[in-house]
Coordinates of C-alpha atoms and ligand atoms in Angstrom, one line a residue:
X1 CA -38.3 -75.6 12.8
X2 CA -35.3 -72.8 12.0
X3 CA -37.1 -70.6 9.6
X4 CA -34.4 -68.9 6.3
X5 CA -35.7 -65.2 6.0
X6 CA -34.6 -64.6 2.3
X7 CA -37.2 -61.1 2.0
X8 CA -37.9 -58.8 4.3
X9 CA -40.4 -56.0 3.7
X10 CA -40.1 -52.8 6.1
X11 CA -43.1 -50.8 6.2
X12 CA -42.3 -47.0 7.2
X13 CA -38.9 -45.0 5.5
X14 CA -38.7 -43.1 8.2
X15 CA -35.9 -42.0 10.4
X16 CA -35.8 -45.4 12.1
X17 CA -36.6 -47.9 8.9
X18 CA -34.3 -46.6 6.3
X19 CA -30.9 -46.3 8.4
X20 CA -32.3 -49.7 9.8
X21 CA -32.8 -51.3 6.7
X22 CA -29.6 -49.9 4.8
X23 CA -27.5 -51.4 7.7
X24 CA -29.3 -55.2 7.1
X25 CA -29.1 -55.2 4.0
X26 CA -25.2 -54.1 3.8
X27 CA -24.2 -56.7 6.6
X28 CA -26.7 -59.6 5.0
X29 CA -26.3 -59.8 0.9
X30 CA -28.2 -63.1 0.4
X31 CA -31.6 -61.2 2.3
X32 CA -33.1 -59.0 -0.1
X33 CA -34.7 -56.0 1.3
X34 CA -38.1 -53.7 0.7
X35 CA -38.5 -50.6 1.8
X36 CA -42.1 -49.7 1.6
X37 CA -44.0 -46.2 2.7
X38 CA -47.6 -44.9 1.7
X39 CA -45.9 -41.3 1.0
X40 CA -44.9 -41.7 -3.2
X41 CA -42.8 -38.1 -2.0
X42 CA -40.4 -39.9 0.8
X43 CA -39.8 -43.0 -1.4
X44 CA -38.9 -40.4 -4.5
X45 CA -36.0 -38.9 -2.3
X46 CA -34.9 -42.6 -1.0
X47 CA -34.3 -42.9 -4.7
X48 CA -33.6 -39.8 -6.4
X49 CA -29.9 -40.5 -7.8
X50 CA -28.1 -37.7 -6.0
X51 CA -27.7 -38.1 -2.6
X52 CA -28.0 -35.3 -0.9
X53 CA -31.3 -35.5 -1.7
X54 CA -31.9 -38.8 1.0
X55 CA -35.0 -37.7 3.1
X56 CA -32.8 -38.2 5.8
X57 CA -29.1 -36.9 7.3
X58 CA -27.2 -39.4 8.2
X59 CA -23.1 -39.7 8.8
X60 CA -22.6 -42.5 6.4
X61 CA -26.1 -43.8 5.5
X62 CA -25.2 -42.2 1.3
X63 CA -22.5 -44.7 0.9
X64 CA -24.3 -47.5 2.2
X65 CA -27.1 -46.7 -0.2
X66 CA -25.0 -46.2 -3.2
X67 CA -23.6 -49.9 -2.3
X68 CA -26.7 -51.7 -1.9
X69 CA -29.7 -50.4 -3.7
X70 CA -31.3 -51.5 -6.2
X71 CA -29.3 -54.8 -5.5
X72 CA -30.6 -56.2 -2.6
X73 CA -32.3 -52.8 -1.2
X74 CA -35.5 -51.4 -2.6
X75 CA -37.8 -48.5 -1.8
X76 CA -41.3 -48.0 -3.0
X77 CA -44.7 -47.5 -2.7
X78 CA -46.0 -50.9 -3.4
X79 CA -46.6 -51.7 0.2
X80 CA -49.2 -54.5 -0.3
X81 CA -46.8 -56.6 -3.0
X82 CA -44.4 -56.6 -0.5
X83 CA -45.5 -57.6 2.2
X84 CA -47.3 -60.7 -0.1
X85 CA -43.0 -61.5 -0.8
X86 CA -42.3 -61.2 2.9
X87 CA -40.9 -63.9 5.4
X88 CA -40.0 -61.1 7.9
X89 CA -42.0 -57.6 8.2
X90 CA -40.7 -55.1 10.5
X91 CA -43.6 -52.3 10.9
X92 CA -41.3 -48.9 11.7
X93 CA -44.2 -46.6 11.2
X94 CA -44.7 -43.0 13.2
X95 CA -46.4 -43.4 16.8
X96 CA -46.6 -40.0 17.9
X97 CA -48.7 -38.7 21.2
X98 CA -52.2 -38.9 20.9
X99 CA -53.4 -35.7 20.2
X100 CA -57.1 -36.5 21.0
X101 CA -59.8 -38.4 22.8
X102 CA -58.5 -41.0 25.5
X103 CA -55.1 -40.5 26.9
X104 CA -54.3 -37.2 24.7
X105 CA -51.0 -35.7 25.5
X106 CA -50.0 -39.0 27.2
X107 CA -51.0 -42.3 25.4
X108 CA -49.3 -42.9 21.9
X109 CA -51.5 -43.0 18.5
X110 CA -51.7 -46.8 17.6
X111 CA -53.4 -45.8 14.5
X112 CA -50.5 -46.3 11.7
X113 CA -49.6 -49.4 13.8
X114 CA -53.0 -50.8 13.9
X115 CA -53.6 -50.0 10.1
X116 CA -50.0 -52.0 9.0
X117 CA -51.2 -54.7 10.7
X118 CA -54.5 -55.2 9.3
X119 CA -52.7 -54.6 5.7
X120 CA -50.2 -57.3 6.9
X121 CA -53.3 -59.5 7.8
X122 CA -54.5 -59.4 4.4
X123 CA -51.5 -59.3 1.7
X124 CA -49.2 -61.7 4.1
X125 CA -49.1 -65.5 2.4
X126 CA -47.7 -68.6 4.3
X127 CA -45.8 -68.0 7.7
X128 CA -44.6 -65.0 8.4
X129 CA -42.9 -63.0 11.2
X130 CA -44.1 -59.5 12.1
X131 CA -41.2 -57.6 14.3
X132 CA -42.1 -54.6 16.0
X133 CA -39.6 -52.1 15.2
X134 CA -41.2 -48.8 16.2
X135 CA -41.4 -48.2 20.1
X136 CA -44.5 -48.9 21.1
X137 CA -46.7 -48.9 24.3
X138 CA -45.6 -52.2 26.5
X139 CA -48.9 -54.8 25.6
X140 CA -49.2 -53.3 21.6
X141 CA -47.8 -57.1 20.0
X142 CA -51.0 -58.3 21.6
X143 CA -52.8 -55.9 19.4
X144 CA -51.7 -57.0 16.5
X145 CA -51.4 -60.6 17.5
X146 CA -55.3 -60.3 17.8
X147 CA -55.3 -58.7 14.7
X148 CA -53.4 -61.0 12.7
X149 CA -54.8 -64.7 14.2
X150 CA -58.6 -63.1 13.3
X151 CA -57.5 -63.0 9.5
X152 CA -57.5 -66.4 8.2
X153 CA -58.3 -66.8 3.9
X154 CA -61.2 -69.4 3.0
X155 CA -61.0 -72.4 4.0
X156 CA -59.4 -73.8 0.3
X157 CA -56.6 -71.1 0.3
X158 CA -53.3 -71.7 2.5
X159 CA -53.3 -71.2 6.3
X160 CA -51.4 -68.1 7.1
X161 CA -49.7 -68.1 9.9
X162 CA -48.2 -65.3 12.4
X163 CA -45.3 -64.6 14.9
X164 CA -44.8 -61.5 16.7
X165 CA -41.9 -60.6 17.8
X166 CA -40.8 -56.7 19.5
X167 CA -36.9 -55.7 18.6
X168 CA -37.0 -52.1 19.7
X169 CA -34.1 -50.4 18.3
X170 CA -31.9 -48.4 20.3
X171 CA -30.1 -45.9 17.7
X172 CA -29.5 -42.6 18.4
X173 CA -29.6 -40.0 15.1
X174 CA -26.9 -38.8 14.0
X175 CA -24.7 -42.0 15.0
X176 CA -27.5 -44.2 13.7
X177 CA -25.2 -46.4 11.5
X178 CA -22.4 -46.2 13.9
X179 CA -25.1 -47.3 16.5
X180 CA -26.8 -50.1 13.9
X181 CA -23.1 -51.7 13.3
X182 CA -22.1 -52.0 16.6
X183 CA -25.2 -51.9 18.7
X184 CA -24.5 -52.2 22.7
X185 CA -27.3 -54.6 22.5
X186 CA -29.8 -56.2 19.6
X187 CA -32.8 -57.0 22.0
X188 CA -35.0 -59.6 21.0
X189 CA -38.7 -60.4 22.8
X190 CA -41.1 -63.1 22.3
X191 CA -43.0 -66.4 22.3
X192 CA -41.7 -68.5 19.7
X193 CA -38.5 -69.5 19.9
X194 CA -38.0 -70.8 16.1
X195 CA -39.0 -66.8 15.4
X196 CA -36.3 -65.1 17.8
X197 CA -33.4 -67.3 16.2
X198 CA -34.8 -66.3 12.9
X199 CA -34.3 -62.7 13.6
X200 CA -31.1 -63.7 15.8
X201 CA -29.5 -65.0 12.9
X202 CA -29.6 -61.9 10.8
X203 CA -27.8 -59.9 13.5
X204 CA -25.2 -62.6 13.9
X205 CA -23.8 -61.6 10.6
X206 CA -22.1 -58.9 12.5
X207 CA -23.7 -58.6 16.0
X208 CA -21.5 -61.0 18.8
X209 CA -24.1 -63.4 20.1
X210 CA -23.5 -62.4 23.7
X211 CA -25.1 -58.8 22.9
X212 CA -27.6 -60.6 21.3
X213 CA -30.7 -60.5 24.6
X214 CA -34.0 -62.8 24.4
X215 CA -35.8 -61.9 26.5
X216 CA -40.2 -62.3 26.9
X217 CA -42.2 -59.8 24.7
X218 CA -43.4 -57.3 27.6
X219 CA -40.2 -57.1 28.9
X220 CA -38.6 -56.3 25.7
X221 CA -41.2 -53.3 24.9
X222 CA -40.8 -51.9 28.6
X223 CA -37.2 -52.1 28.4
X224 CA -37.0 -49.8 25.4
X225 CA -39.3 -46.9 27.2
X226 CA -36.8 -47.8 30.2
X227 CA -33.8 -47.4 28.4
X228 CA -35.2 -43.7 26.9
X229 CA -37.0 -42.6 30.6
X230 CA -33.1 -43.1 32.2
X231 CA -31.4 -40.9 29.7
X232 CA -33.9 -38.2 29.6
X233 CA -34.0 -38.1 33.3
X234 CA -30.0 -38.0 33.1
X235 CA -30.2 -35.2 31.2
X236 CA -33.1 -33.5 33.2
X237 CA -30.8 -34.0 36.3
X238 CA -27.9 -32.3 35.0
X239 CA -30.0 -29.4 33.5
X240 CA -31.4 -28.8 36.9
X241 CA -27.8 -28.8 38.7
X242 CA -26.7 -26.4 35.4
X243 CA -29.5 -23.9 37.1
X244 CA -28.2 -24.4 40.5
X245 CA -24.7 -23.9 39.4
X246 CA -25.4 -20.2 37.7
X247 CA -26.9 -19.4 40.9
X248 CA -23.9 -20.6 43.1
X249 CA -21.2 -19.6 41.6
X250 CA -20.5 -23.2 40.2
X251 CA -19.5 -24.7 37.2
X252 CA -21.2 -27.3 35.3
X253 CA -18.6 -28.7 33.3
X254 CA -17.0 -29.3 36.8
X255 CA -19.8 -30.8 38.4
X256 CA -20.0 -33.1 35.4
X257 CA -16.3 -34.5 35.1
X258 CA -16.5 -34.9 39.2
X259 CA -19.4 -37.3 39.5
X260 CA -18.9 -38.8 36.2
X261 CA -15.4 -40.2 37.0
X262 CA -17.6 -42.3 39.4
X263 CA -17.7 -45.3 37.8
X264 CA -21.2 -46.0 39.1
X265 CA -22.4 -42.8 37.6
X266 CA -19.8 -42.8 34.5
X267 CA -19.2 -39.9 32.4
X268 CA -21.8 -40.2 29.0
X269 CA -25.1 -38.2 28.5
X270 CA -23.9 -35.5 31.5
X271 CA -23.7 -32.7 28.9
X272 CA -26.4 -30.1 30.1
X273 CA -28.2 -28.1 27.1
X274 CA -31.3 -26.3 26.0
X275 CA -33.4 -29.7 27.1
X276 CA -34.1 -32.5 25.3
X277 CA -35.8 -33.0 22.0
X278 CA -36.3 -35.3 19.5
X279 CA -39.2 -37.8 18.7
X280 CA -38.7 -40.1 21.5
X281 CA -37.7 -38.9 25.4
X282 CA -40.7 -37.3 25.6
X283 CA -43.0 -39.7 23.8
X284 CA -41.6 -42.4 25.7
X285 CA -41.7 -41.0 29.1
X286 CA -45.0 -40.0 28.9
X287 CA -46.1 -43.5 27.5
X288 CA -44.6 -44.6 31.3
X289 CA -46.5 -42.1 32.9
X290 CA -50.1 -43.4 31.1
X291 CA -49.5 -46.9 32.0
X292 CA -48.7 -46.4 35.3
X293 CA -51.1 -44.2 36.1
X294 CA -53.2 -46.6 34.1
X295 CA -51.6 -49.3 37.0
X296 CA -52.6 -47.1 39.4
X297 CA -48.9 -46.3 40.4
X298 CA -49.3 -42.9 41.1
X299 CA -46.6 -41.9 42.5
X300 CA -44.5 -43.7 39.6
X301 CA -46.6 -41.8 37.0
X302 CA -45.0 -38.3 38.9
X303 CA -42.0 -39.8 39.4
X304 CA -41.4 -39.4 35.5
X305 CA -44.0 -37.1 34.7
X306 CA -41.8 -34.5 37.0
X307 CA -38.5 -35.8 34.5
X308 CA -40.7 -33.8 31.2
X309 CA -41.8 -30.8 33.4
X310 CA -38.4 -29.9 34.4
X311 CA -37.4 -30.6 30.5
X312 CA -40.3 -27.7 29.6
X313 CA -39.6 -25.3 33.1
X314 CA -35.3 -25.2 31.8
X315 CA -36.1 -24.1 28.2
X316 CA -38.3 -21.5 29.5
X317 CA -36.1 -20.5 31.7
X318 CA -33.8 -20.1 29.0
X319 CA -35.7 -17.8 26.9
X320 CA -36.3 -15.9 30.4
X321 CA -32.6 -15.7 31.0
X322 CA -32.4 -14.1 27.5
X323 CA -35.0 -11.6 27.6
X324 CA -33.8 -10.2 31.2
X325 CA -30.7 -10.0 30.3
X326 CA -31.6 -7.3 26.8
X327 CA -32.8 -5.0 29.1
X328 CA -36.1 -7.2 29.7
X329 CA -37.5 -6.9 26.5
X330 CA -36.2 -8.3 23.0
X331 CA -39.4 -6.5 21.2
X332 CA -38.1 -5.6 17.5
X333 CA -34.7 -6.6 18.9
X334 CA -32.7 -8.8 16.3
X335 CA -31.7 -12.0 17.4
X336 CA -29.2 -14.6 15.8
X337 CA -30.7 -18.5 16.6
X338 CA -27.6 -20.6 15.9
X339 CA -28.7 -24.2 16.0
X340 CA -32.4 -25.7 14.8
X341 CA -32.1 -28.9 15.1
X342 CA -32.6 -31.2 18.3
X343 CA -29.1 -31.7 18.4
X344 CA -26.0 -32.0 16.0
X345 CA -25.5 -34.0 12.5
X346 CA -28.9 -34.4 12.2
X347 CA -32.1 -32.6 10.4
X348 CA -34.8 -33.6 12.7
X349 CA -36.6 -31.1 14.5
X350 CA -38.8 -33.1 16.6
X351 CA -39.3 -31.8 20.0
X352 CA -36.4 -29.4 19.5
X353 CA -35.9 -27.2 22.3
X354 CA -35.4 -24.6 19.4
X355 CA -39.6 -24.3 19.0
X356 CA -39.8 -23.7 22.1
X357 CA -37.3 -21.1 22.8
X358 CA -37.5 -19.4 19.1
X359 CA -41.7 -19.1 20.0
X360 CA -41.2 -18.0 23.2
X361 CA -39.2 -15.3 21.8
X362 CA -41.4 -14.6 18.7
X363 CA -44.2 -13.6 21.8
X364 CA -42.2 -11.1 23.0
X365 CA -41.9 -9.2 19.2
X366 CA -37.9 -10.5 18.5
X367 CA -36.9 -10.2 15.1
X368 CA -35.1 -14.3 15.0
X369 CA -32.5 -14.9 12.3
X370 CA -32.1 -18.6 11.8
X371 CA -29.3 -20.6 11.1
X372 CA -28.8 -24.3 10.5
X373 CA -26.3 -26.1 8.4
X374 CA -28.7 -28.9 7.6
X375 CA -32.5 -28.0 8.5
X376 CA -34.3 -26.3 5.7
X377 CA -36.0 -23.2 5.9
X378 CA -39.6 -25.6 5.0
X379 CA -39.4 -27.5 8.1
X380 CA -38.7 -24.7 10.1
X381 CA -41.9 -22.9 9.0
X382 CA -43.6 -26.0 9.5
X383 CA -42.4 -25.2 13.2
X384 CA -43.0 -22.0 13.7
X385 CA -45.5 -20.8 10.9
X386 CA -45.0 -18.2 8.3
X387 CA -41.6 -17.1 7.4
X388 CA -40.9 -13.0 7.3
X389 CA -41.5 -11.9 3.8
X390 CA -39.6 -8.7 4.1
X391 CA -35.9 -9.2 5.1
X392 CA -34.8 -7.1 7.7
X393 CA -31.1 -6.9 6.6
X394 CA -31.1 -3.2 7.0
X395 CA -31.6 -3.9 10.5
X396 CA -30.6 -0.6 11.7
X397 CA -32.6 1.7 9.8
X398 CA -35.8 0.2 10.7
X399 CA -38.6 2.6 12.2
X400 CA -41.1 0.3 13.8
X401 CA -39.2 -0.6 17.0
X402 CA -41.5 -0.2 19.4
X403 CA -44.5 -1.9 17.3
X404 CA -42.8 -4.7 16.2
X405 CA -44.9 -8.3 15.5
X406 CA -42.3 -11.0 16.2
X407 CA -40.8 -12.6 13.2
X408 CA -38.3 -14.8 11.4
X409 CA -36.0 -15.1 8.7
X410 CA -33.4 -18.1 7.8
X411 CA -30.5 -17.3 6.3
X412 CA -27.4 -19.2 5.3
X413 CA -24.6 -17.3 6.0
X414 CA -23.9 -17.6 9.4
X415 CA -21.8 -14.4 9.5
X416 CA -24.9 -12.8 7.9
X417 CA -27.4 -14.0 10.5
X418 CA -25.4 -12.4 13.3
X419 CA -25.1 -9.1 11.2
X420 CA -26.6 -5.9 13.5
X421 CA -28.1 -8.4 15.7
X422 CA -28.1 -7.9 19.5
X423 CA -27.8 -11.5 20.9
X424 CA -26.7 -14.7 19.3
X425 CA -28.0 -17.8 20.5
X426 CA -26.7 -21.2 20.5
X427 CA -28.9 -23.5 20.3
X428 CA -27.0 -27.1 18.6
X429 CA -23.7 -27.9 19.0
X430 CA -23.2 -28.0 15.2
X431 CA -18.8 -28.1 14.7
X432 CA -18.9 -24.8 12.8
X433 CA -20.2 -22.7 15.4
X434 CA -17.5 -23.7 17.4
X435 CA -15.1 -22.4 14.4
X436 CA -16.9 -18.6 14.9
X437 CA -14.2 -15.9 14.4
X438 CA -15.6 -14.1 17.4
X439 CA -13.4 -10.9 16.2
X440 CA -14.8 -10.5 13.3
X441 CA -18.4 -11.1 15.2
X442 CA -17.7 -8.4 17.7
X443 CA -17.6 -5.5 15.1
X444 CA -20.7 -6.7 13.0
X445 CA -22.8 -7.1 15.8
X446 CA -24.8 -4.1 17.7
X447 CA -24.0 -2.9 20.9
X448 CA -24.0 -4.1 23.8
X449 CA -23.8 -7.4 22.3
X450 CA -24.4 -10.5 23.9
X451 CA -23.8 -14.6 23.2
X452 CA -25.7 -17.5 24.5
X453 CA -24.4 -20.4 24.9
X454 CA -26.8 -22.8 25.6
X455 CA -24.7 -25.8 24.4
X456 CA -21.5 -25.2 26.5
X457 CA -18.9 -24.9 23.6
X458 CA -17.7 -22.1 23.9
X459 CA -14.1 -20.7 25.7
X460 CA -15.4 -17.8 27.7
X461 CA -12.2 -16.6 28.1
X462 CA -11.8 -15.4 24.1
X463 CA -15.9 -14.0 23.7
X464 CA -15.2 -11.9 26.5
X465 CA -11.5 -10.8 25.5
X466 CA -14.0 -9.1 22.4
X467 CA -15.9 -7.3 24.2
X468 CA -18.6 -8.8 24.3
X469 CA -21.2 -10.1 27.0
X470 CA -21.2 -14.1 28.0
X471 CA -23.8 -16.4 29.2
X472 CA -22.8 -19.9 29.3
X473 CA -25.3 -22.8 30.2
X474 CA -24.1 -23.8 33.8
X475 CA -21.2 -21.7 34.7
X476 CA -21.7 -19.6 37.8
X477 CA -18.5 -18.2 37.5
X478 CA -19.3 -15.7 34.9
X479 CA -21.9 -14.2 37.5
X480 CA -19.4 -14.0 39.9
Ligands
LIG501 C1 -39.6 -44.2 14.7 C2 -40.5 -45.2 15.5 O1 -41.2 -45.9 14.6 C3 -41.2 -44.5 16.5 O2 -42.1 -45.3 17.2 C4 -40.2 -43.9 17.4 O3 -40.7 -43.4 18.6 C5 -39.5 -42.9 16.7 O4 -38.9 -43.4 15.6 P1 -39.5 -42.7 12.8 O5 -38.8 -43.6 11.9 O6 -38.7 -41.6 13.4 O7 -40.3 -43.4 13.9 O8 -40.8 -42.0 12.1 P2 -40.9 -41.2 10.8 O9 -39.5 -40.7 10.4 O10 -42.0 -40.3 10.9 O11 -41.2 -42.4 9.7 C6 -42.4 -43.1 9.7 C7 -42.7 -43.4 8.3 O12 -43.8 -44.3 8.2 C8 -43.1 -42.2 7.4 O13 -42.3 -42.1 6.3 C9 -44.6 -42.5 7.1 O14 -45.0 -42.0 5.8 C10 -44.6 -44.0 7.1 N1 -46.0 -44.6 7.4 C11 -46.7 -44.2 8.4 C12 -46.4 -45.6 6.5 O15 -45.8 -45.9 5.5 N2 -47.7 -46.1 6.7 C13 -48.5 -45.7 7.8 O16 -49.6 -46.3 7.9 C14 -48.0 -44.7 8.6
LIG502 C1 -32.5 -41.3 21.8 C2 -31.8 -42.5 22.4 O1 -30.5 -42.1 22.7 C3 -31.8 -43.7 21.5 O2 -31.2 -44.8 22.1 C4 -33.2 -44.1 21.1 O3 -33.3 -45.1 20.2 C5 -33.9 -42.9 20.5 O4 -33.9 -41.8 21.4 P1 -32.0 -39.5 20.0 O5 -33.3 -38.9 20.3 O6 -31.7 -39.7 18.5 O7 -31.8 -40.9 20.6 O8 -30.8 -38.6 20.5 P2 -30.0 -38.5 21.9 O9 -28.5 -38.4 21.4 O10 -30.3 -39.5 22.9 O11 -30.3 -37.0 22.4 C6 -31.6 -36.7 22.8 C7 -31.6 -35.3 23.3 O12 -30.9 -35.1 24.5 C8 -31.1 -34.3 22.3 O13 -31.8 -33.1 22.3 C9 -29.7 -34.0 22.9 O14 -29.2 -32.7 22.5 C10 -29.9 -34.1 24.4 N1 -28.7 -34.4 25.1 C11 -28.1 -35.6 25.0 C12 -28.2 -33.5 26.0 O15 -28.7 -32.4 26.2 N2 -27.1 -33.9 26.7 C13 -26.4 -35.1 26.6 O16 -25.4 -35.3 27.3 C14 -27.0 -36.0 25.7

């Protein structure tokens, strides 16, 4: 039996639904579409009529939006009417780490996922198919497979009936709808094969079958934690070489362009940084690490539990590198944080190597002025707490050096934020830091003034022709 999905209901507006969701319903008119969330604030800004007030930053996602909602795309709050309309629900909720109780700081927090599908269980009517969308612990779509099949009406009403289906999705942010229209691969896992050509069929409005994959359920879930544990251990491995190189007298950027002309290797994902954020390496890996250990694969478990602690060890190491080089203390010291997000043309902050680094130097007693073109000064309280309610503009005049608490201030201007400071720090490869008149920073800046580049894109050769001091991530040959 081919089963027509003609309404799909999406539950969760987050960074992976909405871009998801806008992308279906552009390619697939004929399939209307609802957006649902439980938070009545998210859904306001999904339909607030100016766009640059979309809850999430996204090359291209505006124009999609303007095209198709409120035609065949909706978002609202009416979750359990929705899902009643449904052939197809996708559940993209939040799964972060478990924070407590069983598995804390390793296992993810099935809650949300768990609470969708009981609400699916009850408002669903007639057949429908429930795709997981959010990555989720290999073995979850037997959770809520159980959960479904034990929530049958009285015996006069309608059967329902259930398939589950797991269609991790693979988009990265800030590509996400270059990544949604041409995926590398739509992966599709499952039992029932009437419910993969279902979901198959949607895709094939713009996905070539032959990157269309079927594969069986657990394989499907375990490939996406796969897919995540590989490129967070590429970037682990070229962060740890960055470290060796500094201390050898090498260059990264070398290093890089060497092995990745081995077409074996190949040359994406070898850029070395601050270490990795965002709401997924870590997550993921450490979901490996649980259920191996849970296995009893030990020595898997440390295999990629080792990929995360080198992750934390490098952006310590970075804050280090910072404090030793301003005369081993940055107490009252103002520095410029260039960068807040995870990484560029995105507002997330999720595991941004930022926190990390920015706290790290708040300990010490630095006074941080933040900068980011597209992460509000909100989230980035929500980060790192209370916001400085004096401005330290008058940076030179101040008088309680020695004492200082450290503290933070965001400001806008970029030109601003480096003003009297005594470092600047990159921290995201946003394109107009790489536009810096580096002239006109040298005489704002106090002396001796030093740069960070933790993102590599920078030309040493025309900081330095300023006068002023250069660290680049990875490039021994500035020690030299
Ligand atoms: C996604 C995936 O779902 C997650 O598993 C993956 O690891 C990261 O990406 P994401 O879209 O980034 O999550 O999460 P988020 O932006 O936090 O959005 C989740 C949304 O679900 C939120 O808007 C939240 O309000 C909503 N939600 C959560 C519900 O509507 N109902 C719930 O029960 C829980
Ligand atoms: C990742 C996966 O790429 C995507 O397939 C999955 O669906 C979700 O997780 P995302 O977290 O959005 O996507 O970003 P990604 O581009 O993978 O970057 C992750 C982190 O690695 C960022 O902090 C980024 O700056 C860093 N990174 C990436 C590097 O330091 N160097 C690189 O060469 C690439």
């Amino acid at each position: 039996m081919t089963f027509e999905i003609k309404n799909i209901c999406c539950i969760g507006a987050g960074y992976v639904g909405g871009p998801t969701m806008s992308v279906i319903a552009d390619k697939c008119p004929n399939i209307n579409i609802n957006v649902v969330d439980k938070s009545p604030e998210r859904i306001a800004l999904w339909n607030s009529s100016n766009l640059e007030l979309l809850p999430i930053y996204e090359p291209g996602l505006d124009k999609i939006i303007a095209r198709c909602r409120d035609k065949n795309l909706t978002f609202s709050t009416k979750i359990k009417e929705k899902i009643s309309a449904a052939d197809m629900i996708f559940i993209s909720v939040n799964t972060p780490t478990k924070t407590k109780g069983i598995g804390a700081g390793q296992a993810s927090d099935l809650k949300w996922v768990e609470a969708c599908a009981r609400e699916v269980a009850l408002s669903a009517k007639g057949h429908t198919i429930v795709v997981e969308k959010s990555t989720l612990p290999v073995k979850t779509a037997e959770v809520i497979k159980t959960i479904l099949e034990a929530s049958q009406p009285n015996s006069n009403e309608l059967k329902k009936t259930f398939d589950v289906l797991s269609n991790p999705e693979f988009l990265a942010e800030g590509s996400a709808i270059s990544d949604l229209e041409s995926p590398d691969r739509v992966l599709i896992g499952g039992e029932s094969n009437d419910a993969i050509i279902a979901l198959s069929n949607i895709y094939r409005n713009w996905v070539p079958t032959e990157k269309i994959l079927h594969t069986n359920i657990w394989s499907s879930e375990l490939s996406k934690l796969t897919a995540n544990a590989f490129l967070a251990q590429r970037i682990s491995s070229i962060n740890s070489i960055s470290a060796l190189c500094e201390s050898t007298g090498a260059d990264i950027r070398e290093v890089a362009r060497a092995i990745g002309l081995d077409s074996r290797i190949g040359s994406k994902f070898l850029n070395c940084g601050p270490g990795f954020g965002g709401s997924c390496f870590k997550k993921d890996i450490l979901n490996l690490v649980y259920l191996s250990r849970y296995y009893n694969l030990n020595e898997v478990a440390d295999f990629w539990e080792s990929v995360v602690k080198l992750n934390n060890w490098h952006q310590h190491r970075l804050s280090e590198l910072i404090i030793q080089n301003l005369f081993k203390t940055v107490c009252g010291k103002k520095i410029c944080i260039l960068g807040f997000a995870f990484k560029a043309n995105t507002n997330d902050t999720r595991e941004t190597a930022a926190i990390k680094i920015c706290k790290d130097l708040l300990e010490e007693g630095a006074f941080l002025c933040i900068n980011d073109p597209k992460v509000s000064k909100e989230q980035i309280h929500n980060d790192l707490g209370l916001e400085s309610l004096k401005s330290l503009t008058n940076y030179s005049k101040r008088d309680d050096f020695f004492n200082f608490e450290g503290q933070w201030i965001f400001e806008d201007s970029i030109y601003k934020a480096i003003e009297n400071s005594d470092a600047v720090v990159i921290l995201t490869e946003w394109d107009e830091y790489k536009k810096i008149n580096w002239s006109k920073v040298a005489k704002i800046m106090r002396k001796p003034s030093w740069i960070f580049d933790a993102r590599s894109i920078l030309e040493s050769k025309e900081i330095i022709s300023h006068g002023l001091l250069f660290w680049r991530i990875g490039d021994g040959s500035l020690n030299v």
